[in-house]
Amino acid sequence: MEKSDTIRPGEQTLAIDPATLADAQLAFIGQIASPWSRREDCPKNMREARLRARPAAILIAAPFRPALAGLAAGQFLHVLTWLGQARRDLALQMPRHASQPRGTFALRSPVRPNPIGLHLVRILAIDSAEGRIDIDGIDVLDATAVVDLKPFFETADIPPAGPFFGGSPGGEDA
Amino acid sequence: MEKSDTIRPGEQTLAIDPATLADAQLAFIGQIASPWSRREDCPKNMREARLRARPAAILIAAPFRPALAGLAAGQFLHVLTWLGQARRDLALQMPRHASQPRGTFALRSPVRPNPIGLHLVRILAIDSAEGRIDIDGIDVLDATAVVDLKPFFETADIPPAGPFFGGSPGGEDA
């Protein structure tokens, strides 16, 4: 959840600003209620959010509540958010504590052409009529907009068997 | 990848059409090259796409290619697509072979308020200068728009230990 208008040494902008493009339009379906109102307090990724063990909630706007039918406590859910405070025009970024810049698409930073956040959370309780989903925690600021909810499915969302070269400890901290 | 203007028995529309809202704007960063040009041939989910074992590719537009730095063959990647052919206004849907309707947010159907697809793929090869990422397969039609790429991280993207009630065999087939 880092917003900055300044560019650090080693960082590089794209040749265009994606914020000036409008190929498709999003509708906000609700917002996050989280304990984090200041950027410096907010967990930097879902691993940190889970370690802090501070529950949060997804508040779904009234017109979208009928679409919650079938979700239940205990399920894991992908939450897609809109991290609209971040700049969108960086090609290379210098993560904190990194020794060299990395491409935006190799990072989970909110600074990206389309600032959609992807967060795997667990449903603690759900009240569909009120549009409230209590969750185990999340790594976004209070009042962050929500654009989609998707059920997690092991068969689709876990890498299939085979050599695995993905990720490195701390690598998601961007 | 099912588009339909007709509503099946048991299905229900939202009180508003999300396509009429414009809370945020997306920039397309590229498109998918897949073997699937007809909806009836397209795998219905990533499990099916992997079983078919038909490689595909992500073609990134020139302005966004510098942001690919750091991605490498072997890595798993979340691809976010824009499934713009689907209607967006269903609250309850009747998946094929289902006995009763389910809420949109309990399904992975492309019919949803914001038709963003989430696909976990493996990078087979990458040519950043050409903007081409060869992948193991994907469950979308040829020429589907791409809106984001995110590295998969085990610490963030796999459910933490504990009771797990998510998913059921075939449940992601929507």
mmCIF file of C-alpha atoms in Angstrom:
data_model
loop_
_atom_site.group_PDB
_atom_site.id
_atom_site.type_symbol
_atom_site.label_atom_id
_atom_site.label_comp_id
_atom_site.label_asym_id
_atom_site.label_seq_id
_atom_site.Cartn_x
_atom_site.Cartn_y
_atom_site.Cartn_z
ATOM 1 C CA MET A 1 0.000 0.000 0.000
ATOM 2 C CA GLU A 2 2.770 2.376 -0.812
ATOM 3 C CA LYS A 3 1.992 5.513 -2.710
ATOM 4 C CA SER A 4 4.785 7.669 -3.875
ATOM 5 C CA ASP A 5 5.127 10.264 -6.567
ATOM 6 C CA THR A 6 8.870 10.131 -6.327
ATOM 7 C CA ILE A 7 10.982 7.596 -8.153
ATOM 8 C CA ARG A 8 13.813 5.823 -6.349
ATOM 9 C CA PRO A 9 17.237 5.279 -7.904
ATOM 10 C CA GLY A 10 17.023 2.374 -10.354
ATOM 11 C CA GLU A 11 13.304 2.763 -10.954
ATOM 12 C CA GLN A 12 11.993 3.407 -14.453
ATOM 13 C CA THR A 13 8.661 4.613 -15.831
ATOM 14 C CA LEU A 14 6.656 3.130 -18.677
ATOM 15 C CA ALA A 15 6.543 5.063 -21.969
ATOM 16 C CA ILE A 16 2.814 5.636 -21.362
ATOM 17 C CA ASP A 17 0.720 6.293 -18.269
ATOM 18 C CA PRO A 18 -1.890 3.492 -18.054
ATOM 19 C CA ALA A 19 -4.144 5.830 -16.057
ATOM 20 C CA THR A 20 -4.807 7.679 -19.319
ATOM 21 C CA LEU A 21 -6.177 4.529 -20.996
ATOM 22 C CA ALA A 22 -9.756 3.307 -20.654
ATOM 23 C CA ASP A 23 -10.137 -0.070 -22.343
ATOM 24 C CA ALA A 24 -12.700 -1.337 -19.822
ATOM 25 C CA GLN A 25 -14.598 -0.056 -16.808
ATOM 26 C CA LEU A 26 -14.887 -1.466 -13.305
ATOM 27 C CA ALA A 27 -17.790 -1.261 -10.874
ATOM 28 C CA PHE A 28 -16.938 -1.203 -7.173
ATOM 29 C CA ILE A 29 -18.982 -3.867 -5.377
ATOM 30 C CA GLY A 30 -18.069 -2.882 -1.832
ATOM 31 C CA GLN A 31 -15.156 -2.058 0.399
ATOM 32 C CA ILE A 32 -12.796 -3.484 2.993
ATOM 33 C CA ALA A 33 -13.074 -2.674 6.686
ATOM 34 C CA SER A 34 -9.561 -3.217 8.037
ATOM 35 C CA PRO A 35 -7.658 -2.185 11.180
ATOM 36 C CA TRP A 36 -5.129 -0.340 9.008
ATOM 37 C CA SER A 37 -5.737 3.354 8.498
ATOM 38 C CA ARG A 38 -2.104 4.395 8.042
ATOM 39 C CA ARG A 39 0.143 3.082 5.310
ATOM 40 C CA GLU A 40 3.024 2.507 7.704
ATOM 41 C CA ASP A 41 0.888 0.176 9.855
ATOM 42 C CA CYS A 42 -0.502 -1.888 6.996
ATOM 43 C CA PRO A 43 0.906 -5.409 6.461
ATOM 44 C CA LYS A 44 2.961 -5.557 3.268
ATOM 45 C CA ASN A 45 1.569 -8.905 2.100
ATOM 46 C CA MET A 46 -0.890 -11.641 3.095
ATOM 47 C CA ARG A 47 1.757 -13.605 4.998
ATOM 48 C CA GLU A 48 2.288 -10.596 7.249
ATOM 49 C CA ALA A 49 -1.460 -9.989 7.513
ATOM 50 C CA ARG A 50 -2.011 -13.560 8.741
ATOM 51 C CA LEU A 51 0.830 -13.317 11.254
ATOM 52 C CA ARG A 52 -0.692 -10.154 12.723
ATOM 53 C CA ALA A 53 -3.972 -12.049 13.206
ATOM 54 C CA ARG A 54 -6.166 -8.942 13.087
ATOM 55 C CA PRO A 55 -9.555 -9.814 11.586
ATOM 56 C CA ALA A 56 -11.120 -7.602 8.954
ATOM 57 C CA ALA A 57 -14.346 -7.557 6.965
ATOM 58 C CA ILE A 58 -15.607 -7.246 3.415
ATOM 59 C CA LEU A 59 -18.651 -4.971 3.184
ATOM 60 C CA ILE A 60 -20.678 -5.651 0.035
ATOM 61 C CA ALA A 61 -22.978 -2.941 -1.338
ATOM 62 C CA ALA A 62 -26.702 -3.728 -1.283
ATOM 63 C CA PRO A 63 -27.233 -4.368 -5.018
ATOM 64 C CA PHE A 64 -24.567 -7.091 -5.038
ATOM 65 C CA ARG A 65 -25.585 -9.006 -1.905
ATOM 66 C CA PRO A 66 -27.797 -11.577 -3.672
ATOM 67 C CA ALA A 67 -24.616 -12.777 -5.449
ATOM 68 C CA LEU A 68 -23.145 -13.943 -2.101
ATOM 69 C CA ALA A 69 -25.422 -17.011 -1.942
ATOM 70 C CA GLY A 70 -23.401 -20.175 -1.473
ATOM 71 C CA LEU A 71 -20.399 -18.694 0.339
ATOM 72 C CA ALA A 72 -19.901 -20.102 3.833
ATOM 73 C CA ALA A 73 -17.704 -19.748 6.903
ATOM 74 C CA GLY A 74 -14.491 -21.752 6.619
ATOM 75 C CA GLN A 75 -14.097 -21.262 2.868
ATOM 76 C CA PHE A 76 -11.088 -19.550 1.365
ATOM 77 C CA LEU A 77 -11.812 -16.668 -0.936
ATOM 78 C CA HIS A 78 -9.819 -14.633 -3.434
ATOM 79 C CA VAL A 79 -10.597 -10.963 -2.846
ATOM 80 C CA LEU A 80 -9.806 -8.598 -5.717
ATOM 81 C CA THR A 81 -9.355 -4.991 -4.653
ATOM 82 C CA TRP A 82 -8.700 -1.698 -6.432
ATOM 83 C CA LEU A 83 -5.560 -0.070 -5.022
ATOM 84 C CA GLY A 84 -6.419 3.245 -6.596
ATOM 85 C CA GLN A 85 -4.046 5.396 -4.558
ATOM 86 C CA ALA A 86 -0.976 3.956 -6.226
ATOM 87 C CA ARG A 87 0.725 5.411 -9.278
ATOM 88 C CA ARG A 88 0.410 3.138 -12.326
ATOM 89 C CA ASP A 89 3.318 4.006 -14.587
ATOM 90 C CA LEU A 90 6.372 2.173 -13.218
ATOM 91 C CA ALA A 91 8.117 -0.484 -15.337
ATOM 92 C CA LEU A 92 10.963 -1.175 -12.896
ATOM 93 C CA GLN A 93 10.642 -0.842 -9.129
ATOM 94 C CA MET A 94 13.078 -0.951 -6.264
ATOM 95 C CA PRO A 95 11.485 -2.902 -3.408
ATOM 96 C CA ARG A 96 12.624 -2.014 0.084
ATOM 97 C CA HIS A 97 15.749 -3.948 1.063
ATOM 98 C CA ALA A 98 16.218 -5.102 -2.544
ATOM 99 C CA SER A 99 19.622 -4.796 -4.133
ATOM 100 C CA GLN A 100 18.392 -4.178 -7.665
ATOM 101 C CA PRO A 101 15.182 -3.132 -9.413
ATOM 102 C CA ARG A 102 12.652 -5.670 -10.687
ATOM 103 C CA GLY A 103 9.928 -5.502 -13.287
ATOM 104 C CA THR A 104 6.454 -4.614 -12.058
ATOM 105 C CA PHE A 105 5.029 -7.941 -13.295
ATOM 106 C CA ALA A 106 7.581 -9.820 -11.171
ATOM 107 C CA LEU A 107 6.311 -7.994 -8.046
ATOM 108 C CA ARG A 108 3.095 -7.843 -6.033
ATOM 109 C CA SER A 109 3.474 -4.111 -5.448
ATOM 110 C CA PRO A 110 0.254 -2.045 -5.720
ATOM 111 C CA VAL A 111 2.146 0.133 -8.194
ATOM 112 C CA ARG A 112 1.157 -1.513 -11.499
ATOM 113 C CA PRO A 113 -0.625 -0.632 -14.763
ATOM 114 C CA ASN A 114 -3.928 -1.899 -13.347
ATOM 115 C CA PRO A 115 -3.740 -1.661 -9.541
ATOM 116 C CA ILE A 116 -5.806 -4.762 -8.788
ATOM 117 C CA GLY A 117 -4.890 -6.455 -5.517
ATOM 118 C CA LEU A 118 -5.232 -10.227 -5.082
ATOM 119 C CA HIS A 119 -5.708 -11.462 -1.512
ATOM 120 C CA LEU A 120 -6.428 -15.012 -0.343
ATOM 121 C CA VAL A 121 -8.513 -14.799 2.837
ATOM 122 C CA ARG A 122 -10.567 -17.150 4.968
ATOM 123 C CA ILE A 123 -14.219 -16.506 5.706
ATOM 124 C CA LEU A 124 -14.815 -16.462 9.473
ATOM 125 C CA ALA A 125 -18.509 -15.597 9.249
ATOM 126 C CA ILE A 126 -20.895 -14.316 6.620
ATOM 127 C CA ASP A 127 -24.163 -12.389 6.800
ATOM 128 C CA SER A 128 -25.378 -12.195 3.211
ATOM 129 C CA ALA A 129 -28.417 -10.056 4.015
ATOM 130 C CA GLU A 130 -26.204 -7.411 5.631
ATOM 131 C CA GLY A 131 -23.472 -7.857 3.038
ATOM 132 C CA ARG A 132 -20.834 -8.508 5.686
ATOM 133 C CA ILE A 133 -18.081 -11.138 5.405
ATOM 134 C CA ASP A 134 -15.744 -11.408 8.383
ATOM 135 C CA ILE A 135 -12.282 -12.566 7.330
ATOM 136 C CA ASP A 136 -9.053 -13.614 9.044
ATOM 137 C CA GLY A 137 -7.086 -10.578 7.899
ATOM 138 C CA ILE A 138 -5.993 -8.569 4.883
ATOM 139 C CA ASP A 139 -3.079 -6.433 3.732
ATOM 140 C CA VAL A 140 -4.928 -3.309 2.583
ATOM 141 C CA LEU A 141 -5.946 -0.019 4.138
ATOM 142 C CA ASP A 142 -9.396 0.549 5.586
ATOM 143 C CA ALA A 143 -11.978 1.577 2.959
ATOM 144 C CA THR A 144 -10.125 -0.003 0.020
ATOM 145 C CA ALA A 145 -12.558 -0.698 -2.834
ATOM 146 C CA VAL A 146 -13.486 -4.300 -3.724
ATOM 147 C CA VAL A 147 -14.075 -5.386 -7.325
ATOM 148 C CA ASP A 148 -14.574 -9.167 -7.144
ATOM 149 C CA LEU A 149 -14.816 -12.222 -4.889
ATOM 150 C CA LYS A 150 -13.913 -15.684 -6.197
ATOM 151 C CA PRO A 151 -13.992 -19.009 -4.374
ATOM 152 C CA PHE A 152 -10.582 -20.680 -4.000
ATOM 153 C CA PHE A 153 -10.413 -24.121 -5.646
ATOM 154 C CA GLU A 154 -7.469 -26.417 -5.014
ATOM 155 C CA THR A 155 -7.720 -27.916 -8.493
ATOM 156 C CA ALA A 156 -7.384 -24.536 -10.179
ATOM 157 C CA ASP A 157 -5.422 -22.386 -7.751
ATOM 158 C CA ILE A 158 -2.545 -24.550 -6.539
ATOM 159 C CA PRO A 159 0.382 -25.221 -8.884
ATOM 160 C CA PRO A 160 0.170 -28.704 -10.370
ATOM 161 C CA ALA A 161 2.812 -31.278 -9.455
ATOM 162 C CA GLY A 162 6.201 -30.851 -11.069
ATOM 163 C CA PRO A 163 9.349 -28.812 -10.632
ATOM 164 C CA PHE A 164 8.580 -25.605 -8.814
ATOM 165 C CA PHE A 165 10.790 -22.558 -9.071
ATOM 166 C CA GLY A 166 8.357 -19.931 -7.870
ATOM 167 C CA GLY A 167 8.842 -17.427 -5.079
ATOM 168 C CA SER A 168 11.570 -16.946 -2.556
ATOM 169 C CA PRO A 169 11.364 -16.044 1.131
ATOM 170 C CA GLY A 170 10.323 -12.457 1.393
ATOM 171 C CA GLY A 171 10.114 -12.158 -2.347
ATOM 172 C CA GLU A 172 6.509 -11.067 -2.181
ATOM 173 C CA ASP A 173 7.409 -8.059 -0.089
ATOM 174 C CA ALA A 174 7.232 -5.313 -2.638
ATOM 175 C CA MET B 1 -16.213 -18.540 -21.454
ATOM 176 C CA GLU B 2 -19.940 -18.686 -21.689
ATOM 177 C CA LYS B 3 -21.825 -15.765 -23.057
ATOM 178 C CA SER B 4 -25.538 -15.818 -23.024
ATOM 179 C CA ASP B 5 -28.191 -13.177 -23.166
ATOM 180 C CA THR B 6 -30.792 -15.637 -22.035
ATOM 181 C CA ILE B 7 -31.419 -16.488 -18.412
ATOM 182 C CA ARG B 8 -31.905 -20.104 -17.363
ATOM 183 C CA PRO B 9 -34.581 -21.201 -14.919
ATOM 184 C CA GLY B 10 -33.460 -20.378 -11.379
ATOM 185 C CA GLU B 11 -31.130 -17.588 -12.472
ATOM 186 C CA GLN B 12 -31.644 -14.065 -11.190
ATOM 187 C CA THR B 13 -30.352 -10.665 -12.274
ATOM 188 C CA LEU B 14 -28.896 -7.939 -10.077
ATOM 189 C CA ALA B 15 -30.981 -4.828 -9.468
ATOM 190 C CA ILE B 16 -28.417 -2.831 -11.440
ATOM 191 C CA ASP B 17 -26.277 -3.570 -14.484
ATOM 192 C CA PRO B 18 -22.614 -3.179 -13.429
ATOM 193 C CA ALA B 19 -21.708 -2.445 -17.054
ATOM 194 C CA THR B 20 -23.346 0.961 -16.573
ATOM 195 C CA LEU B 21 -20.995 1.858 -13.695
ATOM 196 C CA ALA B 22 -17.527 3.319 -14.170
ATOM 197 C CA ASP B 23 -15.761 3.552 -10.816
ATOM 198 C CA ALA B 24 -12.318 2.830 -12.273
ATOM 199 C CA GLN B 25 -10.727 2.256 -15.663
ATOM 200 C CA LEU B 26 -8.565 -0.588 -16.910
ATOM 201 C CA ALA B 27 -5.781 -0.534 -19.471
ATOM 202 C CA PHE B 28 -5.287 -3.679 -21.544
ATOM 203 C CA ILE B 29 -1.624 -4.697 -21.367
ATOM 204 C CA GLY B 30 -1.753 -7.441 -23.983
ATOM 205 C CA GLN B 31 -3.688 -10.497 -25.044
ATOM 206 C CA ILE B 32 -3.751 -14.266 -24.880
ATOM 207 C CA ALA B 33 -2.870 -16.469 -27.834
ATOM 208 C CA SER B 34 -4.706 -19.725 -27.167
ATOM 209 C CA PRO B 35 -5.725 -22.748 -29.258
ATOM 210 C CA TRP B 36 -9.394 -22.054 -28.445
ATOM 211 C CA SER B 37 -11.292 -19.994 -30.980
ATOM 212 C CA ARG B 38 -14.746 -21.484 -30.314
ATOM 213 C CA ARG B 39 -16.492 -21.326 -26.958
ATOM 214 C CA GLU B 40 -17.511 -24.973 -27.125
ATOM 215 C CA ASP B 41 -13.862 -26.076 -27.447
ATOM 216 C CA CYS B 42 -12.514 -23.909 -24.617
ATOM 217 C CA PRO B 43 -11.630 -25.629 -21.312
ATOM 218 C CA LYS B 44 -14.068 -24.615 -18.575
ATOM 219 C CA ASN B 45 -11.419 -24.133 -15.886
ATOM 220 C CA MET B 46 -7.653 -24.366 -15.310
ATOM 221 C CA ARG B 47 -7.835 -28.004 -14.238
ATOM 222 C CA GLU B 48 -9.299 -28.873 -17.633
ATOM 223 C CA ALA B 49 -6.816 -26.613 -19.420
ATOM 224 C CA ARG B 50 -3.890 -28.435 -17.778
ATOM 225 C CA LEU B 51 -5.324 -31.857 -18.611
ATOM 226 C CA ARG B 52 -5.622 -30.877 -22.283
ATOM 227 C CA ALA B 53 -1.932 -29.924 -22.260
ATOM 228 C CA ARG B 54 -2.186 -27.422 -25.101
ATOM 229 C CA PRO B 55 0.351 -24.632 -24.619
ATOM 230 C CA ALA B 56 -0.664 -21.026 -25.081
ATOM 231 C CA ALA B 57 1.071 -17.652 -24.895
ATOM 232 C CA ILE B 58 0.696 -14.245 -23.326
ATOM 233 C CA LEU B 59 1.518 -11.444 -25.781
ATOM 234 C CA ILE B 60 2.423 -8.218 -23.978
ATOM 235 C CA ALA B 61 2.065 -4.890 -25.803
ATOM 236 C CA ALA B 62 5.299 -2.987 -26.460
ATOM 237 C CA PRO B 63 4.889 -0.204 -23.852
ATOM 238 C CA PHE B 64 4.533 -2.760 -21.037
ATOM 239 C CA ARG B 65 7.430 -5.090 -21.921
ATOM 240 C CA PRO B 66 10.031 -3.415 -19.675
ATOM 241 C CA ALA B 67 7.840 -4.460 -16.710
ATOM 242 C CA LEU B 68 8.512 -8.161 -17.471
ATOM 243 C CA ALA B 69 12.069 -8.013 -16.087
ATOM 244 C CA GLY B 70 12.613 -10.679 -13.465
ATOM 245 C CA LEU B 71 10.091 -13.252 -14.696
ATOM 246 C CA ALA B 72 11.666 -16.560 -15.697
ATOM 247 C CA ALA B 73 10.803 -19.961 -17.160
ATOM 248 C CA GLY B 74 9.522 -22.377 -14.521
ATOM 249 C CA GLN B 75 7.756 -19.746 -12.423
ATOM 250 C CA PHE B 76 4.047 -19.847 -11.768
ATOM 251 C CA LEU B 77 2.134 -16.729 -12.649
ATOM 252 C CA HIS B 78 -1.347 -15.395 -11.934
ATOM 253 C CA VAL B 79 -2.758 -14.045 -15.188
ATOM 254 C CA LEU B 80 -5.662 -11.610 -14.863
ATOM 255 C CA THR B 81 -7.810 -11.371 -17.979
ATOM 256 C CA TRP B 82 -10.829 -9.315 -19.035
ATOM 257 C CA LEU B 83 -13.662 -11.610 -20.079
ATOM 258 C CA GLY B 84 -15.511 -8.784 -21.766
ATOM 259 C CA GLN B 85 -17.902 -10.892 -23.836
ATOM 260 C CA ALA B 86 -19.831 -12.056 -20.794
ATOM 261 C CA ARG B 87 -22.919 -10.354 -19.396
ATOM 262 C CA ARG B 88 -22.288 -8.783 -15.986
ATOM 263 C CA ASP B 89 -25.652 -8.595 -14.288
ATOM 264 C CA LEU B 90 -26.376 -12.050 -12.845
ATOM 265 C CA ALA B 91 -26.754 -12.509 -9.079
ATOM 266 C CA LEU B 92 -27.670 -16.215 -9.192
ATOM 267 C CA GLN B 93 -26.446 -18.608 -11.858
ATOM 268 C CA MET B 94 -27.267 -22.171 -12.786
ATOM 269 C CA PRO B 95 -24.020 -23.959 -13.639
ATOM 270 C CA ARG B 96 -24.284 -26.850 -16.071
ATOM 271 C CA HIS B 97 -25.124 -30.092 -14.292
ATOM 272 C CA ALA B 98 -25.932 -28.182 -11.079
ATOM 273 C CA SER B 99 -29.151 -28.957 -9.261
ATOM 274 C CA GLN B 100 -29.714 -25.464 -7.910
ATOM 275 C CA PRO B 101 -28.531 -21.926 -8.589
ATOM 276 C CA ARG B 102 -25.536 -20.411 -6.774
ATOM 277 C CA GLY B 103 -24.455 -16.854 -6.151
ATOM 278 C CA THR B 104 -22.040 -15.349 -8.650
ATOM 279 C CA PHE B 105 -19.390 -14.788 -5.944
ATOM 280 C CA ALA B 106 -19.476 -18.528 -5.111
ATOM 281 C CA LEU B 107 -18.657 -19.364 -8.749
ATOM 282 C CA ARG B 108 -15.722 -18.836 -11.123
ATOM 283 C CA SER B 109 -18.052 -18.145 -14.052
ATOM 284 C CA PRO B 110 -16.987 -15.292 -16.385
ATOM 285 C CA VAL B 111 -20.470 -13.862 -15.816
ATOM 286 C CA ARG B 112 -19.816 -11.481 -12.901
ATOM 287 C CA PRO B 113 -20.042 -7.758 -12.090
ATOM 288 C CA ASN B 114 -16.407 -7.260 -13.098
ATOM 289 C CA PRO B 115 -15.484 -10.011 -15.561
ATOM 290 C CA ILE B 116 -11.879 -10.430 -14.459
ATOM 291 C CA GLY B 117 -10.509 -13.937 -14.968
ATOM 292 C CA LEU B 118 -7.868 -15.381 -12.634
ATOM 293 C CA HIS B 119 -5.656 -18.109 -14.101
ATOM 294 C CA LEU B 120 -2.632 -19.781 -12.508
ATOM 295 C CA VAL B 121 -0.214 -20.750 -15.282
ATOM 296 C CA ARG B 122 3.377 -21.902 -15.558
ATOM 297 C CA ILE B 123 5.933 -20.025 -17.639
ATOM 298 C CA LEU B 124 7.532 -22.347 -20.187
ATOM 299 C CA ALA B 125 9.661 -19.672 -21.837
ATOM 300 C CA ILE B 126 9.811 -15.890 -21.889
ATOM 301 C CA ASP B 127 11.151 -13.392 -24.421
ATOM 302 C CA SER B 128 10.790 -10.014 -22.727
ATOM 303 C CA ALA B 129 12.010 -8.017 -25.718
ATOM 304 C CA GLU B 130 9.324 -9.559 -27.924
ATOM 305 C CA GLY B 131 6.745 -9.486 -25.138
ATOM 306 C CA ARG B 132 6.027 -13.204 -25.463
ATOM 307 C CA ILE B 133 5.471 -15.575 -22.535
ATOM 308 C CA ASP B 134 4.854 -19.209 -23.452
ATOM 309 C CA ILE B 135 2.655 -20.940 -20.861
ATOM 310 C CA ASP B 136 1.438 -24.468 -20.161
ATOM 311 C CA GLY B 137 -2.195 -23.736 -21.003
ATOM 312 C CA ILE B 138 -5.151 -21.505 -20.241
ATOM 313 C CA ASP B 139 -8.931 -21.648 -20.136
ATOM 314 C CA VAL B 140 -9.804 -18.614 -22.262
ATOM 315 C CA LEU B 141 -10.521 -17.957 -25.929
ATOM 316 C CA ASP B 142 -7.851 -16.734 -28.311
ATOM 317 C CA ALA B 143 -7.388 -12.935 -28.236
ATOM 318 C CA THR B 144 -8.734 -12.486 -24.693
ATOM 319 C CA ALA B 145 -7.432 -9.230 -23.191
ATOM 320 C CA VAL B 146 -4.882 -9.320 -20.344
ATOM 321 C CA VAL B 147 -4.943 -6.758 -17.528
ATOM 322 C CA ASP B 148 -2.257 -7.949 -15.076
ATOM 323 C CA LEU B 149 0.453 -10.514 -14.342
ATOM 324 C CA LYS B 150 1.440 -11.352 -10.768
ATOM 325 C CA PRO B 151 4.060 -13.800 -9.527
ATOM 326 C CA PHE B 152 2.646 -16.690 -7.477
ATOM 327 C CA PHE B 153 4.049 -16.834 -3.937
ATOM 328 C CA GLU B 154 3.451 -19.865 -1.743
ATOM 329 C CA THR B 155 3.423 -17.764 1.422
ATOM 330 C CA ALA B 156 0.627 -15.542 0.132
ATOM 331 C CA ASP B 157 -1.329 -17.689 -2.305
ATOM 332 C CA ILE B 158 -1.778 -21.043 -0.573
ATOM 333 C CA PRO B 159 -4.273 -21.354 2.292
ATOM 334 C CA PRO B 160 -2.498 -21.403 5.638
ATOM 335 C CA ALA B 161 -2.632 -24.551 7.758
ATOM 336 C CA GLY B 162 -5.886 -25.261 9.522
ATOM 337 C CA PRO B 163 -9.281 -26.737 8.765
ATOM 338 C CA PHE B 164 -10.046 -26.421 5.084
ATOM 339 C CA PHE B 165 -13.562 -26.469 3.753
ATOM 340 C CA GLY B 166 -12.938 -24.937 0.349
ATOM 341 C CA GLY B 167 -13.912 -26.361 -3.001
ATOM 342 C CA SER B 168 -15.418 -29.648 -4.049
ATOM 343 C CA PRO B 169 -14.579 -31.848 -7.028
ATOM 344 C CA GLY B 170 -15.806 -30.126 -10.132
ATOM 345 C CA GLY B 171 -17.108 -27.231 -8.101
ATOM 346 C CA GLU B 172 -15.097 -24.759 -10.096
ATOM 347 C CA ASP B 173 -16.886 -25.732 -13.287
ATOM 348 C CA ALA B 174 -19.204 -22.817 -13.746
#
